[in-house]
Amino acid sequence: MNEVKDKIRENLKTVYDPELNINVVDLGLIYDIDIPEPRTARILMTLTTPGCPLHDSIASGIKYCVQGMEEIDRAEVQLTWEPAWTPDRMTEDGKRLLQGF
Amino acid sequence: MIAMFQNSKGNETNIKLPFSFIAFSMLALILSQVLLLLNGDLLVTGTFRLPAIWSAAHLFVLGWALMVAMGAMYQLVPVAFLTPIWNEKFGFVQFFITASGIVLFAAALYVRPQDALIPGIVTLTGILLFLVQMFMTLKSQAKPNILTLFVGSALLSLLATITLGIMLVLSMNTGFASDYYQVIFKSHILLGTAGWFSLLIFGFSYKMVPMFSLAHGYTMKPAVYVFLVYFSGMISLISSFLLESRNLEMLGTFLLFAGFVIFTWHVKKIIDKRVKKKLDRPFMFALFAIGCGAVIHLAAVASSAYSMLPKMAGPIIFLYLIAWIAFSIIGYLYKIVPFLWWTHKYSKEIGKQKVPSLKEMMDEKMALPLFLLFIVGAVLLTASFAAKLLFLFYIGQGLILIAAILFSFTIAKVVIK
């Protein structure tokens, strides 16, 4: 099970925020990945700003990406604002890309 | 859960609607700059109130800036306020009426200003339809916030501006309220510039500045003071027109300047809290416009203090429109247009295949030379007004015209690509 979750997380690194040009995992947008039943994934995510115009695109990008995996038939994406995203959620790679360190 | 996700869909506007406005606006921008170039001799000698200049000013302000603002609002209001546009078909009808109104209105002002009443009313109708659309859209917004105050007041100022504009044409034709012609004329300009454009740009900047800089943990408290001080400045200036009071005029220009400075300082505070260290050029150009706006507002205070406002108002308004309004709009359009086209073209592809970033959508190489052309053009125009030198005006306005054409071309390229 954990292997599939890790694979999903790894695959989600191909979904980029087109404005920041950083993938959603390194940006810290993915809060939780769950497999409630076999071949079904449930992703809890946020966005950097409520009312972000890329809202729909990024969320559906995540859905398409996970559903495209051979281990998964169905992906549910839930968007949450609680807790709100903070820069601390970014991975070291994300921070390096954004802040140019 | 999935239902919740699906509910959040459907806020995006049909791409043809904002792009109709943007395409029209680019043509109006180029034409207005050509008209200004051809009438340099009048402008340099301080003769701003002549049919050709009226026509150019309205093409620029209504045909370009207002149409861009409308197009952008059709796209931004749904995403910024998380509510879909009330009626898209109505939006297209509104576009055709407003666009025809503006073309006929600018033509009438050029040929025979007395005949501008009917085209003016057509334009007014188009703008009223837009206001209805926005009112119905914002009404369904769950929780109004400070942005609603800025955008709502901007829309009310727009309504007041066009109502006063119609009164001006009526007054010209029939002598109606002719004793108040000057008061109406000055209020028309103030509400159209400070009331409509400044408040609108303030409001949307509060959304876009944190978004483009990825700012976090900043306070929004100063925003209400920006509004109160700036709005009091408008009230004070309108009172000064009515009462012909110099003190109120000085107070008004000072309050407008003070409000603008608080806004500038607040934006700086937001930028200080940014996570994204390297800001891109179009966004920096929009920030530069804020600096220009502050200087222009200061120039108005100084002119008023030295009893020079009546003489300086023409150049000040001209530069206000170029260096504050136009520069802001150009900077943000550089960001908004690629986003619109990206959403249209790639929002269904993301997650399935590699898609370009927004930066790759627009010719970034063009940004710096383009912005430099606009800036050098504006500096030369300022110098030409100060020194009353016609050749400087021609060079400055020529550069702005070239920049406007290049800018339109860059925008068009995003869509054609």
Coordinates of C-alpha atoms in Angstrom, one line a residue:
Chain A
M1 CA 0.0 0.0 0.0
N2 CA 2.7 2.4 1.0
E3 CA 4.6 1.6 -2.1
V4 CA 1.6 2.8 -4.2
K5 CA 1.3 6.0 -2.1
D6 CA 5.0 6.7 -2.7
K7 CA 4.6 6.0 -6.4
I8 CA 1.7 8.4 -6.5
R9 CA 3.7 11.1 -4.7
E10 CA 6.6 10.5 -7.1
N11 CA 4.2 10.7 -10.2
L12 CA 2.7 13.9 -8.8
K13 CA 6.1 15.5 -9.2
T14 CA 5.2 15.8 -12.9
V15 CA 2.3 18.1 -12.3
Y16 CA 3.6 21.7 -12.3
D17 CA 2.1 24.9 -11.0
P18 CA 2.4 26.8 -14.4
E19 CA 2.8 30.2 -12.8
L20 CA 5.6 29.2 -10.3
N21 CA 6.9 26.4 -12.5
I22 CA 7.4 24.1 -9.5
N23 CA 5.8 20.7 -9.1
V24 CA 2.9 20.4 -6.7
V25 CA 4.7 18.0 -4.3
D26 CA 7.8 20.2 -3.8
L27 CA 5.4 23.2 -3.5
G28 CA 3.8 21.4 -0.5
L29 CA 0.3 21.4 -1.9
I30 CA -0.3 17.7 -1.3
Y31 CA -1.5 17.2 2.3
D32 CA -2.4 13.5 2.2
I33 CA -2.6 10.5 -0.1
D34 CA -4.9 7.7 0.9
I35 CA -5.9 4.4 -0.7
P36 CA -9.3 3.8 1.0
E37 CA -9.9 0.7 -1.2
P38 CA -7.8 -1.1 -3.8
R39 CA -7.3 0.8 -7.0
T40 CA -8.8 4.0 -5.6
A41 CA -6.8 7.0 -4.5
R42 CA -7.9 9.9 -2.5
I43 CA -5.8 13.1 -2.5
L44 CA -6.2 15.9 0.0
M45 CA -4.6 19.1 -1.4
T46 CA -4.5 22.8 -1.0
L47 CA -3.4 25.8 -3.1
T48 CA -1.1 28.6 -2.2
T49 CA -3.9 31.3 -2.3
P50 CA -7.6 30.9 -2.0
G51 CA -9.1 32.2 -5.3
C52 CA -6.0 31.2 -7.2
P53 CA -7.1 31.4 -10.9
L54 CA -5.3 28.1 -11.6
H55 CA -7.4 26.4 -9.0
D56 CA -9.4 24.2 -11.4
S57 CA -6.5 23.4 -13.7
I58 CA -4.1 22.2 -11.0
A59 CA -6.7 20.1 -9.2
S60 CA -7.8 18.4 -12.4
G61 CA -4.2 17.9 -13.4
I62 CA -3.6 16.0 -10.2
K63 CA -6.7 13.9 -10.8
Y64 CA -5.7 13.0 -14.4
C65 CA -2.1 12.3 -13.4
V66 CA -3.1 9.8 -10.7
Q67 CA -5.9 8.2 -12.8
G68 CA -3.3 7.7 -15.5
M69 CA -1.3 5.3 -13.3
E70 CA -1.7 1.6 -14.0
E71 CA -2.2 0.8 -10.2
I72 CA -5.2 3.2 -10.0
D73 CA -8.6 3.3 -11.6
R74 CA -10.2 6.1 -9.7
A75 CA -8.8 9.2 -8.1
E76 CA -10.7 11.6 -5.9
V77 CA -9.3 15.0 -5.3
Q78 CA -10.4 17.1 -2.3
L79 CA -9.4 20.7 -2.0
T80 CA -9.0 22.1 1.5
W81 CA -8.1 25.5 2.9
E82 CA -7.6 24.1 6.5
P83 CA -4.9 24.3 7.4
A84 CA -3.9 27.0 5.1
W85 CA -0.7 26.6 3.0
T86 CA 2.4 28.2 4.3
P87 CA 5.9 28.5 2.8
D88 CA 7.1 26.0 5.4
R89 CA 5.3 23.3 3.6
M90 CA 7.6 23.4 0.7
T91 CA 10.3 20.8 0.4
E92 CA 14.0 21.8 0.4
D93 CA 13.9 21.4 -3.4
G94 CA 10.9 23.6 -3.7
K95 CA 12.5 26.4 -1.6
R96 CA 15.6 26.2 -3.6
L97 CA 13.7 26.6 -6.9
L98 CA 11.6 29.4 -5.6
Q99 CA 14.1 31.4 -3.7
G100 CA 17.1 30.7 -5.9
F101 CA 19.4 29.5 -3.1
Chain B
M1 CA -15.9 14.6 -1.8
I2 CA -15.6 14.4 -5.5
A3 CA -18.9 16.4 -5.8
M4 CA -17.2 19.1 -3.8
F5 CA -14.4 19.2 -6.2
Q6 CA -16.7 19.3 -9.2
N7 CA -18.7 22.1 -7.6
S8 CA -15.6 24.2 -7.6
K9 CA -15.5 23.9 -11.4
G10 CA -17.3 26.1 -13.8
N11 CA -16.1 29.5 -12.6
E12 CA -14.0 30.0 -15.7
T13 CA -15.4 32.3 -18.4
N14 CA -15.7 31.4 -22.1
I15 CA -12.4 32.5 -23.5
K16 CA -14.0 34.3 -26.5
L17 CA -15.6 36.9 -24.2
P18 CA -12.4 38.4 -22.5
F19 CA -10.5 38.1 -25.8
S20 CA -13.2 40.0 -27.8
F21 CA -12.6 42.9 -25.3
I22 CA -8.8 42.6 -25.5
A23 CA -8.7 42.4 -29.3
F24 CA -10.9 45.5 -29.6
S25 CA -9.0 47.3 -27.0
M26 CA -5.6 46.8 -28.8
L27 CA -7.0 48.4 -32.0
A28 CA -8.4 51.3 -30.0
L29 CA -5.0 51.8 -28.2
I30 CA -3.1 52.1 -31.5
L31 CA -5.7 54.4 -33.1
S32 CA -5.7 56.7 -30.0
Q33 CA -1.9 56.9 -30.0
V34 CA -1.9 57.8 -33.7
L35 CA -4.5 60.6 -33.1
L36 CA -2.4 62.0 -30.2
L37 CA 0.7 61.9 -32.4
L38 CA -1.1 63.8 -35.2
N39 CA -2.2 66.5 -32.7
G40 CA 1.1 67.1 -31.0
D41 CA 1.1 70.8 -31.8
L42 CA -2.1 71.3 -29.8
L43 CA -1.0 69.2 -26.8
V44 CA 2.4 70.8 -26.5
T45 CA 0.9 74.3 -26.3
G46 CA -1.4 73.1 -23.5
T47 CA -4.6 72.9 -25.7
F48 CA -6.1 69.8 -24.3
R49 CA -9.8 70.7 -24.9
L50 CA -10.3 70.3 -28.6
P51 CA -12.4 67.7 -30.5
A52 CA -9.4 65.7 -31.8
I53 CA -8.0 65.4 -28.3
W54 CA -11.4 64.5 -26.9
S55 CA -11.7 61.8 -29.5
A56 CA -8.2 60.4 -28.8
A57 CA -8.7 60.6 -25.0
H58 CA -12.0 58.7 -25.2
L59 CA -10.6 56.1 -27.5
F60 CA -7.8 55.6 -25.1
V61 CA -9.8 55.7 -21.9
L62 CA -13.0 54.0 -23.1
G63 CA -11.8 52.0 -26.1
W64 CA -8.6 50.7 -24.6
A65 CA -8.4 51.0 -20.8
L66 CA -12.1 50.5 -20.0
M67 CA -12.5 47.6 -22.5
V68 CA -9.4 45.9 -21.2
A69 CA -10.7 46.4 -17.6
M70 CA -14.0 44.9 -18.6
G71 CA -12.4 41.9 -20.4
A72 CA -10.1 41.3 -17.5
M73 CA -12.9 41.6 -15.1
Y74 CA -15.0 39.0 -17.0
Q75 CA -12.0 36.7 -16.3
L76 CA -10.8 37.9 -12.9
V77 CA -14.0 38.4 -11.1
P78 CA -15.0 34.8 -11.3
V79 CA -11.7 33.6 -10.0
A80 CA -11.0 36.4 -7.5
F81 CA -14.5 36.2 -6.0
L82 CA -15.0 32.5 -6.6
T83 CA -18.3 33.1 -8.3
P84 CA -19.2 32.4 -12.0
I85 CA -20.2 35.3 -14.4
W86 CA -23.9 35.8 -14.1
N87 CA -24.8 35.5 -17.8
E88 CA -22.2 34.9 -20.5
K89 CA -24.5 35.5 -23.5
F90 CA -25.5 38.8 -22.0
G91 CA -21.7 39.5 -21.8
F92 CA -21.4 39.2 -25.6
V93 CA -24.4 41.5 -26.2
Q94 CA -22.8 43.9 -23.8
F95 CA -19.6 43.7 -25.8
F96 CA -21.2 44.5 -29.1
I97 CA -23.2 47.4 -27.8
T98 CA -20.3 49.0 -25.9
A99 CA -17.8 48.5 -28.8
S100 CA -20.2 50.1 -31.3
G101 CA -21.0 52.9 -28.9
I102 CA -17.3 53.7 -28.3
V103 CA -16.4 53.7 -32.1
L104 CA -19.4 56.0 -32.9
F105 CA -18.7 58.2 -29.9
A106 CA -15.1 58.7 -30.7
A107 CA -16.0 59.4 -34.3
A108 CA -18.7 61.9 -33.3
L109 CA -16.3 63.7 -30.9
Y110 CA -13.8 64.1 -33.8
V111 CA -16.2 65.2 -36.4
R112 CA -19.0 67.1 -34.6
P113 CA -19.0 66.9 -30.8
Q114 CA -22.6 68.3 -30.7
D115 CA -23.7 65.0 -32.3
A116 CA -22.1 62.9 -29.6
L117 CA -25.3 62.5 -27.6
I118 CA -26.8 59.4 -29.3
P119 CA -23.4 57.5 -29.5
G120 CA -22.8 58.6 -25.9
I121 CA -26.1 57.0 -24.9
V122 CA -25.2 53.8 -26.8
T123 CA -21.9 53.7 -24.9
L124 CA -23.7 54.4 -21.7
T125 CA -26.1 51.6 -22.3
G126 CA -23.2 49.2 -22.9
I127 CA -21.5 50.2 -19.7
L128 CA -24.8 50.0 -17.8
L129 CA -25.2 46.5 -19.0
F130 CA -21.7 45.7 -17.8
L131 CA -22.6 47.2 -14.4
V132 CA -25.7 45.0 -14.3
Q133 CA -23.6 41.9 -15.1
M134 CA -21.1 42.7 -12.4
F135 CA -23.7 43.6 -9.8
M136 CA -25.5 40.3 -10.4
T137 CA -22.2 38.4 -10.3
L138 CA -20.9 40.0 -7.1
K139 CA -24.4 39.7 -5.5
S140 CA -24.0 36.0 -5.4
Q141 CA -20.6 36.2 -3.7
A142 CA -20.9 34.6 -0.3
K143 CA -18.7 36.9 1.8
P144 CA -17.9 40.5 0.7
N145 CA -14.4 41.6 1.6
I146 CA -12.2 44.7 1.2
L147 CA -11.8 43.9 -2.5
T148 CA -15.6 44.2 -2.9
L149 CA -15.4 47.7 -1.4
F150 CA -12.7 48.8 -3.9
V151 CA -14.2 47.2 -7.0
G152 CA -17.8 48.2 -6.0
S153 CA -16.8 51.9 -5.5
A154 CA -14.8 51.8 -8.7
L155 CA -17.9 50.6 -10.6
L156 CA -20.1 53.3 -8.9
S157 CA -17.5 55.9 -9.9
L158 CA -17.7 54.6 -13.5
L159 CA -21.5 55.0 -13.4
A160 CA -21.1 58.6 -12.1
T161 CA -18.5 59.4 -14.7
I162 CA -20.6 58.4 -17.6
T163 CA -23.7 60.1 -16.2
L164 CA -21.8 63.3 -15.9
G165 CA -20.3 62.8 -19.4
I166 CA -23.9 62.6 -20.8
M167 CA -24.8 65.7 -18.9
L168 CA -21.8 67.5 -20.5
V169 CA -23.0 66.6 -24.0
L170 CA -26.5 67.7 -23.1
S171 CA -25.2 70.9 -21.7
M172 CA -23.3 71.6 -24.8
N173 CA -26.4 71.0 -27.0
T174 CA -29.1 72.6 -24.9
G175 CA -27.4 74.8 -22.4
F176 CA -28.7 72.5 -19.7
A177 CA -27.0 73.2 -16.3
S178 CA -24.5 75.5 -18.2
D179 CA -23.6 77.3 -15.0
Y180 CA -22.2 74.1 -13.7
Y181 CA -20.5 73.0 -16.9
Q182 CA -17.0 73.4 -15.3
V183 CA -18.0 71.6 -12.1
I184 CA -19.5 68.7 -14.1
F185 CA -16.5 68.6 -16.4
K186 CA -13.9 68.4 -13.6
S187 CA -15.9 65.9 -11.6
H188 CA -16.3 63.8 -14.8
I189 CA -12.5 63.6 -15.2
L190 CA -11.8 63.1 -11.5
L191 CA -14.3 60.3 -11.1
G192 CA -13.2 58.6 -14.3
T193 CA -9.5 58.7 -13.3
A194 CA -9.1 58.5 -9.5
G195 CA -12.6 57.1 -8.9
W196 CA -12.8 54.4 -11.5
F197 CA -9.3 53.4 -12.6
S198 CA -7.3 54.0 -9.3
L199 CA -9.8 52.3 -7.1
L200 CA -10.1 49.4 -9.5
I201 CA -6.3 48.9 -9.8
F202 CA -5.9 49.2 -6.0
G203 CA -8.5 46.5 -5.5
F204 CA -7.1 44.1 -8.1
S205 CA -3.5 44.8 -7.0
Y206 CA -4.5 43.5 -3.6
K207 CA -5.3 40.2 -5.3
M208 CA -2.5 40.1 -7.8
V209 CA 0.5 41.4 -5.8
P210 CA 0.4 38.5 -3.2
M211 CA -0.4 36.0 -6.0
F212 CA 2.5 37.0 -8.3
S213 CA 5.0 37.3 -5.5
L214 CA 3.6 34.4 -3.4
A215 CA 3.4 36.6 -0.3
H216 CA 2.3 35.1 3.0
G217 CA 1.6 36.3 6.5
Y218 CA 1.1 40.0 5.5
T219 CA -1.6 42.2 7.0
M220 CA -4.5 43.7 5.0
K221 CA -5.4 46.3 7.7
P222 CA -3.9 49.3 5.8
A223 CA -6.2 48.7 2.9
V224 CA -9.2 50.2 4.6
Y225 CA -7.2 53.4 5.3
V226 CA -6.1 53.5 1.7
F227 CA -9.7 53.5 0.7
L228 CA -10.9 56.1 3.3
V229 CA -8.1 58.6 2.7
Y230 CA -8.2 58.3 -1.1
F231 CA -12.0 58.5 -1.2
S232 CA -12.0 61.5 1.2
G233 CA -9.6 63.1 -1.3
M234 CA -12.1 62.6 -4.1
I235 CA -15.0 64.1 -2.0
S236 CA -12.8 67.0 -1.0
L237 CA -11.8 67.8 -4.6
I238 CA -15.4 67.6 -5.9
S239 CA -16.4 69.9 -3.1
S240 CA -13.6 72.3 -4.2
F241 CA -15.0 72.3 -7.7
L242 CA -18.5 73.2 -6.4
L243 CA -17.4 75.8 -3.9
E244 CA -14.4 77.1 -5.9
S245 CA -12.4 76.7 -2.7
R246 CA -8.6 76.6 -3.0
N247 CA -8.2 75.2 0.5
L248 CA -10.4 72.2 -0.3
E249 CA -8.5 71.7 -3.6
M250 CA -5.2 71.6 -1.7
L251 CA -6.7 69.3 0.9
G252 CA -8.2 67.1 -1.8
T253 CA -5.0 66.7 -3.8
F254 CA -3.1 66.1 -0.6
L255 CA -5.5 63.3 0.6
L256 CA -5.3 61.6 -2.8
F257 CA -1.5 61.7 -2.6
A258 CA -1.6 60.4 1.0
G259 CA -4.0 57.6 0.1
F260 CA -1.7 56.6 -2.8
V261 CA 1.3 56.7 -0.5
I262 CA -0.3 54.4 2.0
F263 CA -1.2 52.1 -0.8
T264 CA 2.4 52.1 -2.1
W265 CA 3.8 51.5 1.3
H266 CA 1.2 48.6 1.9
V267 CA 2.2 47.0 -1.4
K268 CA 5.8 47.2 -0.4
K269 CA 5.0 45.5 2.9
I270 CA 3.2 42.7 1.0
I271 CA 6.2 42.3 -1.3
D272 CA 8.5 42.2 1.7
K273 CA 6.6 39.1 2.8
R274 CA 7.1 37.3 -0.5
V275 CA 8.3 33.7 -0.8
K276 CA 9.2 34.1 -4.5
K277 CA 12.5 36.0 -4.4
K278 CA 12.9 36.8 -8.1
L279 CA 9.9 38.7 -9.5
D280 CA 9.3 38.7 -13.2
R281 CA 9.6 41.7 -15.4
P282 CA 5.9 42.3 -16.4
F283 CA 5.0 42.2 -12.7
M284 CA 7.8 44.6 -11.8
F285 CA 6.6 46.9 -14.5
A286 CA 3.1 47.0 -12.8
L287 CA 4.9 47.8 -9.5
F288 CA 6.9 50.5 -11.3
A289 CA 3.6 52.0 -12.4
I290 CA 2.7 52.4 -8.7
G291 CA 5.8 54.4 -8.1
C292 CA 4.9 56.6 -11.2
G293 CA 1.4 57.1 -9.8
A294 CA 2.8 58.3 -6.4
V295 CA 5.0 60.9 -8.2
I296 CA 2.2 62.1 -10.4
H297 CA -0.1 62.5 -7.3
L298 CA 2.7 64.5 -5.7
A299 CA 2.9 66.7 -8.8
A300 CA -0.8 67.4 -8.3
V301 CA -0.3 68.4 -4.7
A302 CA 2.6 70.7 -5.6
S303 CA 0.7 72.3 -8.5
S304 CA -2.2 73.0 -6.2
A305 CA 0.0 74.5 -3.5
Y306 CA 1.5 76.9 -6.1
S307 CA -2.0 77.7 -7.6
M308 CA -0.9 76.0 -10.8
L309 CA -3.4 73.2 -10.9
P310 CA -5.6 74.6 -13.6
K311 CA -2.6 75.0 -15.9
M312 CA -0.9 71.7 -14.9
A313 CA -4.1 69.6 -14.9
G314 CA -3.7 68.7 -18.6
P315 CA -0.2 67.3 -18.5
I316 CA -0.8 65.7 -15.1
I317 CA -3.9 63.8 -16.3
F318 CA -2.1 62.8 -19.5
L319 CA 0.8 61.3 -17.5
Y320 CA -1.5 59.8 -15.0
L321 CA -3.2 57.9 -17.8
I322 CA 0.1 56.8 -19.4
A323 CA 2.4 56.1 -16.5
W324 CA 0.0 54.9 -13.8
I325 CA -3.0 53.5 -15.6
A326 CA -1.5 52.3 -18.9
F327 CA 1.7 50.9 -17.3
S328 CA -0.3 49.0 -14.7
I329 CA -2.7 47.6 -17.3
I330 CA 0.2 46.7 -19.6
G331 CA 2.2 44.9 -16.8
Y332 CA -0.8 42.9 -15.7
L333 CA -2.0 42.1 -19.2
Y334 CA 1.4 40.6 -19.9
K335 CA 0.5 38.2 -17.1
I336 CA -3.2 37.8 -17.7
V337 CA -3.2 37.0 -21.4
P338 CA -0.9 34.0 -21.2
F339 CA -2.9 32.7 -18.3
L340 CA -6.2 33.0 -20.2
W341 CA -4.8 31.2 -23.2
W342 CA -3.0 28.6 -21.1
T343 CA -6.3 27.8 -19.3
H344 CA -8.1 27.5 -22.6
K345 CA -5.4 25.3 -24.2
Y346 CA -3.7 23.3 -21.5
S347 CA -6.0 23.0 -18.5
K348 CA -7.3 19.7 -19.9
E349 CA -3.8 18.4 -20.7
I350 CA -2.0 19.1 -17.3
G351 CA -1.4 15.8 -15.5
K352 CA -1.6 13.9 -18.8
Q353 CA 1.4 15.3 -20.7
K354 CA 4.0 18.0 -20.2
V355 CA 2.5 21.5 -20.6
P356 CA 4.3 24.8 -20.9
S357 CA 4.7 27.1 -18.0
L358 CA 3.0 30.5 -18.2
K359 CA 6.3 32.2 -18.7
E360 CA 6.9 30.2 -21.8
M361 CA 3.6 31.4 -23.3
M362 CA 4.6 35.0 -23.8
D363 CA 7.6 36.5 -25.4
E364 CA 9.6 37.4 -22.3
K365 CA 12.5 38.7 -24.4
M366 CA 10.2 41.4 -25.7
A367 CA 9.3 42.6 -22.2
L368 CA 12.3 44.7 -21.3
P369 CA 12.7 46.6 -24.6
L370 CA 9.0 47.1 -24.7
F371 CA 8.8 48.5 -21.2
L372 CA 11.9 50.7 -21.8
L373 CA 10.2 52.1 -24.9
F374 CA 7.1 53.1 -22.9
I375 CA 9.2 54.6 -20.1
V376 CA 11.5 56.6 -22.4
G377 CA 8.5 57.7 -24.4
A378 CA 6.7 58.9 -21.2
V379 CA 9.9 60.8 -20.0
L380 CA 10.2 62.6 -23.3
L381 CA 6.5 63.5 -23.2
T382 CA 6.9 65.0 -19.8
A383 CA 10.0 67.0 -21.0
S384 CA 8.1 68.1 -24.0
F385 CA 5.2 69.5 -21.9
A386 CA 7.7 71.2 -19.5
A387 CA 9.8 72.7 -22.3
K388 CA 6.9 73.1 -24.8
L389 CA 9.1 71.5 -27.5
L390 CA 7.2 69.9 -30.3
F391 CA 10.0 67.7 -31.6
L392 CA 10.4 66.1 -28.2
F393 CA 6.7 65.4 -28.2
Y394 CA 6.9 63.7 -31.6
I395 CA 9.8 61.5 -30.5
G396 CA 8.2 60.6 -27.2
Q397 CA 4.7 60.0 -28.6
G398 CA 6.3 58.1 -31.6
L399 CA 8.1 55.8 -29.2
I400 CA 4.9 55.2 -27.3
L401 CA 3.1 54.4 -30.6
I402 CA 5.8 51.9 -31.6
A403 CA 5.6 50.3 -28.1
A404 CA 1.8 50.1 -28.4
I405 CA 2.0 48.4 -31.7
L406 CA 4.7 46.0 -30.5
F407 CA 2.7 45.2 -27.4
S408 CA -0.4 44.4 -29.4
F409 CA 1.7 42.2 -31.6
T410 CA 3.1 40.4 -28.6
I411 CA -0.3 39.8 -27.2
A412 CA -1.6 38.6 -30.6
K413 CA 1.3 36.2 -30.8
V414 CA 0.3 34.3 -27.7
V415 CA -3.0 33.4 -29.3
I416 CA -1.7 32.7 -32.8
K417 CA 1.1 30.4 -31.5

